[in-house]
Amino acid sequence: MSMTGIFSGLSISASGMRAQRTRQNTISSNLANAETTRTPEGGPYRRQFVVFNAQSDKRDVRILNKEVALEGRSSSSNHMPIPSSNFPRDERFFGSGVEVSEIREDSRPARMVHDPAHPDADERGYVAMPNVNVIEEMTNMIAATRAYEANVTAFNATKSMLMQALQS
């Protein structure tokens, strides 16, 4: 196993924790603005959500499995090119974690609530409220917390295995 392989478990878990922390912050922002009817952009606050993207590295399986000698060759396409005549490549994608690709705004329409006394009410007495469903946000927060905890558990298990390997 190469050094990259030893620490890749820690790296994957850390990327999962970073992604879930961003998701939790976005959900917290949604909950904090669940009653905000006026934003600097105009209109009510709009719910936001996080879009994840899998990270992957393209590596040569034959080099990773040590079927061929390294001798200055690389396992990644951005390293030194490998001669193709006597060295056929068998490249595949290997997962290396998750990343937040973007934070999107929910396109669902605003909730219309009849409240003629509200300062943002229209001429019919309706107020455009944020499209945030508090129950849905709390459910998403629980899921994000559980995913974060799962990544912490995986990180600690990997760390424990590495510590035992160093002691033996």
PDB file of C-alpha atoms in Angstrom:
ATOM      1  CA  MET A   1       0.000   0.000   0.000  1.00  0.00           C
ATOM      2  CA  SER A   2       1.391   3.366  -0.926  1.00  0.00           C
ATOM      3  CA  MET A   3       1.514   6.315   1.487  1.00  0.00           C
ATOM      4  CA  THR A   4      -1.355   7.894  -0.408  1.00  0.00           C
ATOM      5  CA  GLY A   5      -3.428   4.783   0.214  1.00  0.00           C
ATOM      6  CA  ILE A   6      -2.693   4.810   3.930  1.00  0.00           C
ATOM      7  CA  PHE A   7      -3.950   8.349   4.425  1.00  0.00           C
ATOM      8  CA  SER A   8      -6.702   8.290   1.820  1.00  0.00           C
ATOM      9  CA  GLY A   9      -9.241   6.991   4.377  1.00  0.00           C
ATOM     10  CA  LEU A  10      -8.542   9.984   6.611  1.00  0.00           C
ATOM     11  CA  SER A  11      -8.790  12.332   3.642  1.00  0.00           C
ATOM     12  CA  ILE A  12     -12.112  10.881   2.482  1.00  0.00           C
ATOM     13  CA  SER A  13     -13.617  11.145   5.979  1.00  0.00           C
ATOM     14  CA  ALA A  14     -12.345  14.705   6.368  1.00  0.00           C
ATOM     15  CA  SER A  15     -13.899  15.717   3.040  1.00  0.00           C
ATOM     16  CA  GLY A  16     -17.208  14.236   4.206  1.00  0.00           C
ATOM     17  CA  MET A  17     -17.046  16.204   7.453  1.00  0.00           C
ATOM     18  CA  ARG A  18     -16.314  19.447   5.564  1.00  0.00           C
ATOM     19  CA  ALA A  19     -19.224  18.860   3.194  1.00  0.00           C
ATOM     20  CA  GLN A  20     -21.668  18.058   6.013  1.00  0.00           C
ATOM     21  CA  ARG A  21     -20.552  21.109   7.983  1.00  0.00           C
ATOM     22  CA  THR A  22     -21.367  23.293   4.961  1.00  0.00           C
ATOM     23  CA  ARG A  23     -24.756  21.564   4.688  1.00  0.00           C
ATOM     24  CA  GLN A  24     -25.443  22.194   8.406  1.00  0.00           C
ATOM     25  CA  ASN A  25     -24.504  25.881   8.047  1.00  0.00           C
ATOM     26  CA  THR A  26     -26.834  26.246   5.057  1.00  0.00           C
ATOM     27  CA  ILE A  27     -29.708  24.592   6.948  1.00  0.00           C
ATOM     28  CA  SER A  28     -29.034  26.847   9.943  1.00  0.00           C
ATOM     29  CA  SER A  29     -29.257  29.872   7.664  1.00  0.00           C
ATOM     30  CA  ASN A  30     -32.571  28.595   6.293  1.00  0.00           C
ATOM     31  CA  LEU A  31     -33.981  28.168   9.809  1.00  0.00           C
ATOM     32  CA  ALA A  32     -32.736  31.581  10.930  1.00  0.00           C
ATOM     33  CA  ASN A  33     -34.451  33.231   7.951  1.00  0.00           C
ATOM     34  CA  ALA A  34     -37.682  31.204   7.991  1.00  0.00           C
ATOM     35  CA  GLU A  35     -39.682  34.386   8.736  1.00  0.00           C
ATOM     36  CA  THR A  36     -37.600  36.944   6.793  1.00  0.00           C
ATOM     37  CA  THR A  37     -39.902  38.760   4.374  1.00  0.00           C
ATOM     38  CA  ARG A  38     -37.477  41.465   3.253  1.00  0.00           C
ATOM     39  CA  THR A  39     -33.985  40.829   1.843  1.00  0.00           C
ATOM     40  CA  PRO A  40     -31.429  43.197   0.279  1.00  0.00           C
ATOM     41  CA  GLU A  41     -32.249  41.601  -3.108  1.00  0.00           C
ATOM     42  CA  GLY A  42     -35.950  42.335  -2.555  1.00  0.00           C
ATOM     43  CA  GLY A  43     -38.731  39.937  -1.641  1.00  0.00           C
ATOM     44  CA  PRO A  44     -38.683  37.144   0.927  1.00  0.00           C
ATOM     45  CA  TYR A  45     -35.701  34.953   1.778  1.00  0.00           C
ATOM     46  CA  ARG A  46     -35.361  31.949  -0.531  1.00  0.00           C
ATOM     47  CA  ARG A  47     -34.357  28.533   0.805  1.00  0.00           C
ATOM     48  CA  GLN A  48     -30.856  27.357  -0.137  1.00  0.00           C
ATOM     49  CA  PHE A  49     -29.494  23.845  -0.423  1.00  0.00           C
ATOM     50  CA  VAL A  50     -26.077  22.265  -0.950  1.00  0.00           C
ATOM     51  CA  VAL A  51     -25.151  20.203  -3.999  1.00  0.00           C
ATOM     52  CA  PHE A  52     -22.429  17.597  -3.455  1.00  0.00           C
ATOM     53  CA  ASN A  53     -20.029  16.266  -6.034  1.00  0.00           C
ATOM     54  CA  ALA A  54     -17.968  13.080  -5.765  1.00  0.00           C
ATOM     55  CA  GLN A  55     -14.237  13.583  -5.980  1.00  0.00           C
ATOM     56  CA  SER A  56     -12.344  10.964  -7.896  1.00  0.00           C
ATOM     57  CA  ASP A  57      -8.831  10.436  -9.121  1.00  0.00           C
ATOM     58  CA  LYS A  58      -7.970   8.593 -12.302  1.00  0.00           C
ATOM     59  CA  ARG A  59      -5.171   6.121 -11.574  1.00  0.00           C
ATOM     60  CA  ASP A  60      -3.557   3.200 -13.311  1.00  0.00           C
ATOM     61  CA  VAL A  61      -4.728  -0.015 -11.660  1.00  0.00           C
ATOM     62  CA  ARG A  62      -1.641  -1.945 -12.734  1.00  0.00           C
ATOM     63  CA  ILE A  63       0.656   0.471 -10.919  1.00  0.00           C
ATOM     64  CA  LEU A  64      -1.533   0.611  -7.811  1.00  0.00           C
ATOM     65  CA  ASN A  65      -1.583  -3.199  -7.642  1.00  0.00           C
ATOM     66  CA  LYS A  66       2.182  -3.261  -8.223  1.00  0.00           C
ATOM     67  CA  GLU A  67       1.788  -5.487 -11.284  1.00  0.00           C
ATOM     68  CA  VAL A  68       4.454  -3.416 -12.984  1.00  0.00           C
ATOM     69  CA  ALA A  69       7.549  -1.742 -11.616  1.00  0.00           C
ATOM     70  CA  LEU A  70       7.257   1.987 -10.994  1.00  0.00           C
ATOM     71  CA  GLU A  71      10.793   3.030 -12.053  1.00  0.00           C
ATOM     72  CA  GLY A  72       9.961   6.670 -12.569  1.00  0.00           C
ATOM     73  CA  ARG A  73       6.488   6.084 -13.963  1.00  0.00           C
ATOM     74  CA  SER A  74       3.449   7.812 -12.557  1.00  0.00           C
ATOM     75  CA  SER A  75       0.011   6.649 -11.528  1.00  0.00           C
ATOM     76  CA  SER A  76      -1.739   9.894 -12.415  1.00  0.00           C
ATOM     77  CA  SER A  77      -2.357  11.578 -15.753  1.00  0.00           C
ATOM     78  CA  ASN A  78      -0.830  14.859 -14.565  1.00  0.00           C
ATOM     79  CA  HIS A  79       2.493  13.191 -13.769  1.00  0.00           C
ATOM     80  CA  MET A  80       5.221  12.172 -16.156  1.00  0.00           C
ATOM     81  CA  PRO A  81       3.704  10.398 -19.200  1.00  0.00           C
ATOM     82  CA  ILE A  82       4.091   6.625 -19.382  1.00  0.00           C
ATOM     83  CA  PRO A  83       5.417   5.139 -22.638  1.00  0.00           C
ATOM     84  CA  SER A  84       2.469   3.452 -24.357  1.00  0.00           C
ATOM     85  CA  SER A  85       4.315   0.922 -26.581  1.00  0.00           C
ATOM     86  CA  ASN A  86       5.403  -1.456 -23.810  1.00  0.00           C
ATOM     87  CA  PHE A  87       3.254  -0.178 -20.990  1.00  0.00           C
ATOM     88  CA  PRO A  88      -0.510  -0.410 -21.605  1.00  0.00           C
ATOM     89  CA  ARG A  89      -2.460   1.695 -19.161  1.00  0.00           C
ATOM     90  CA  ASP A  90      -5.488   0.479 -17.264  1.00  0.00           C
ATOM     91  CA  GLU A  91      -6.849   3.691 -15.790  1.00  0.00           C
ATOM     92  CA  ARG A  92      -9.896   3.753 -13.567  1.00  0.00           C
ATOM     93  CA  PHE A  93     -11.499   6.281 -11.290  1.00  0.00           C
ATOM     94  CA  PHE A  94     -11.023   5.875  -7.554  1.00  0.00           C
ATOM     95  CA  GLY A  95     -13.141   7.740  -5.051  1.00  0.00           C
ATOM     96  CA  SER A  96     -11.307  10.286  -2.984  1.00  0.00           C
ATOM     97  CA  GLY A  97     -14.106  12.009  -1.102  1.00  0.00           C
ATOM     98  CA  VAL A  98     -16.862  14.520  -1.601  1.00  0.00           C
ATOM     99  CA  GLU A  99     -16.939  18.251  -2.165  1.00  0.00           C
ATOM    100  CA  VAL A 100     -19.554  20.968  -2.221  1.00  0.00           C
ATOM    101  CA  SER A 101     -19.965  21.896  -5.865  1.00  0.00           C
ATOM    102  CA  GLU A 102     -22.449  24.721  -5.261  1.00  0.00           C
ATOM    103  CA  ILE A 103     -25.119  26.160  -3.002  1.00  0.00           C
ATOM    104  CA  ARG A 104     -28.355  26.598  -4.958  1.00  0.00           C
ATOM    105  CA  GLU A 105     -31.440  28.618  -4.319  1.00  0.00           C
ATOM    106  CA  ASP A 106     -34.705  26.665  -4.118  1.00  0.00           C
ATOM    107  CA  SER A 107     -37.011  27.589  -7.006  1.00  0.00           C
ATOM    108  CA  ARG A 108     -40.244  26.757  -5.180  1.00  0.00           C
ATOM    109  CA  PRO A 109     -42.596  29.762  -4.894  1.00  0.00           C
ATOM    110  CA  ALA A 110     -42.944  31.816  -1.736  1.00  0.00           C
ATOM    111  CA  ARG A 111     -45.714  30.927   0.735  1.00  0.00           C
ATOM    112  CA  MET A 112     -48.534  33.464   0.643  1.00  0.00           C
ATOM    113  CA  VAL A 113     -49.943  34.205   4.102  1.00  0.00           C
ATOM    114  CA  HIS A 114     -52.944  36.447   4.726  1.00  0.00           C
ATOM    115  CA  ASP A 115     -51.849  39.068   7.275  1.00  0.00           C
ATOM    116  CA  PRO A 116     -53.164  42.544   6.384  1.00  0.00           C
ATOM    117  CA  ALA A 117     -51.421  44.116   9.420  1.00  0.00           C
ATOM    118  CA  HIS A 118     -47.942  43.025   8.242  1.00  0.00           C
ATOM    119  CA  PRO A 119     -45.830  45.924   6.853  1.00  0.00           C
ATOM    120  CA  ASP A 120     -44.953  43.866   3.740  1.00  0.00           C
ATOM    121  CA  ALA A 121     -48.560  42.907   2.949  1.00  0.00           C
ATOM    122  CA  ASP A 122     -49.786  43.603  -0.577  1.00  0.00           C
ATOM    123  CA  GLU A 123     -53.024  45.435  -1.425  1.00  0.00           C
ATOM    124  CA  ARG A 124     -55.024  42.190  -0.877  1.00  0.00           C
ATOM    125  CA  GLY A 125     -53.450  41.655   2.564  1.00  0.00           C
ATOM    126  CA  TYR A 126     -51.146  38.766   1.577  1.00  0.00           C
ATOM    127  CA  VAL A 127     -47.497  38.558   2.635  1.00  0.00           C
ATOM    128  CA  ALA A 128     -44.923  36.592   0.640  1.00  0.00           C
ATOM    129  CA  MET A 129     -43.148  34.409   3.221  1.00  0.00           C
ATOM    130  CA  PRO A 130     -39.916  32.434   2.644  1.00  0.00           C
ATOM    131  CA  ASN A 131     -40.258  29.020   0.995  1.00  0.00           C
ATOM    132  CA  VAL A 132     -38.653  27.403   4.056  1.00  0.00           C
ATOM    133  CA  ASN A 133     -40.435  24.419   5.640  1.00  0.00           C
ATOM    134  CA  VAL A 134     -39.135  24.215   9.216  1.00  0.00           C
ATOM    135  CA  ILE A 135     -39.995  20.510   9.587  1.00  0.00           C
ATOM    136  CA  GLU A 136     -38.163  19.662   6.359  1.00  0.00           C
ATOM    137  CA  GLU A 137     -35.145  21.702   7.494  1.00  0.00           C
ATOM    138  CA  MET A 138     -35.041  19.976  10.889  1.00  0.00           C
ATOM    139  CA  THR A 139     -35.198  16.576   9.178  1.00  0.00           C
ATOM    140  CA  ASN A 140     -32.334  17.596   6.891  1.00  0.00           C
ATOM    141  CA  MET A 141     -30.364  18.860   9.902  1.00  0.00           C
ATOM    142  CA  ILE A 142     -30.728  15.489  11.643  1.00  0.00           C
ATOM    143  CA  ALA A 143     -29.581  13.692   8.474  1.00  0.00           C
ATOM    144  CA  ALA A 144     -26.582  16.032   8.117  1.00  0.00           C
ATOM    145  CA  THR A 145     -25.645  15.526  11.756  1.00  0.00           C
ATOM    146  CA  ARG A 146     -25.832  11.752  11.410  1.00  0.00           C
ATOM    147  CA  ALA A 147     -23.713  11.856   8.243  1.00  0.00           C
ATOM    148  CA  TYR A 148     -21.154  14.036  10.020  1.00  0.00           C
ATOM    149  CA  GLU A 149     -21.038  11.594  12.947  1.00  0.00           C
ATOM    150  CA  ALA A 150     -20.580   8.658  10.558  1.00  0.00           C
ATOM    151  CA  ASN A 151     -17.590  10.420   9.019  1.00  0.00           C
ATOM    152  CA  VAL A 152     -16.124  11.087  12.480  1.00  0.00           C
ATOM    153  CA  THR A 153     -16.516   7.394  13.348  1.00  0.00           C
ATOM    154  CA  ALA A 154     -14.813   6.326  10.108  1.00  0.00           C
ATOM    155  CA  PHE A 155     -12.023   8.871  10.690  1.00  0.00           C
ATOM    156  CA  ASN A 156     -11.393   7.603  14.244  1.00  0.00           C
ATOM    157  CA  ALA A 157     -11.457   3.955  13.114  1.00  0.00           C
ATOM    158  CA  THR A 158      -8.872   4.700  10.423  1.00  0.00           C
ATOM    159  CA  LYS A 159      -6.746   6.639  12.893  1.00  0.00           C
ATOM    160  CA  SER A 160      -6.928   3.756  15.380  1.00  0.00           C
ATOM    161  CA  MET A 161      -5.829   1.254  12.722  1.00  0.00           C
ATOM    162  CA  LEU A 162      -2.898   3.480  11.727  1.00  0.00           C
ATOM    163  CA  MET A 163      -1.834   3.853  15.362  1.00  0.00           C
ATOM    164  CA  GLN A 164      -1.926   0.072  15.872  1.00  0.00           C
ATOM    165  CA  ALA A 165       0.117  -0.428  12.693  1.00  0.00           C
ATOM    166  CA  LEU A 166       2.760   2.008  13.971  1.00  0.00           C
ATOM    167  CA  GLN A 167       2.982   0.287  17.361  1.00  0.00           C
ATOM    168  CA  SER A 168       3.488  -3.219  15.929  1.00  0.00           C
TER     169      SER A 168
END
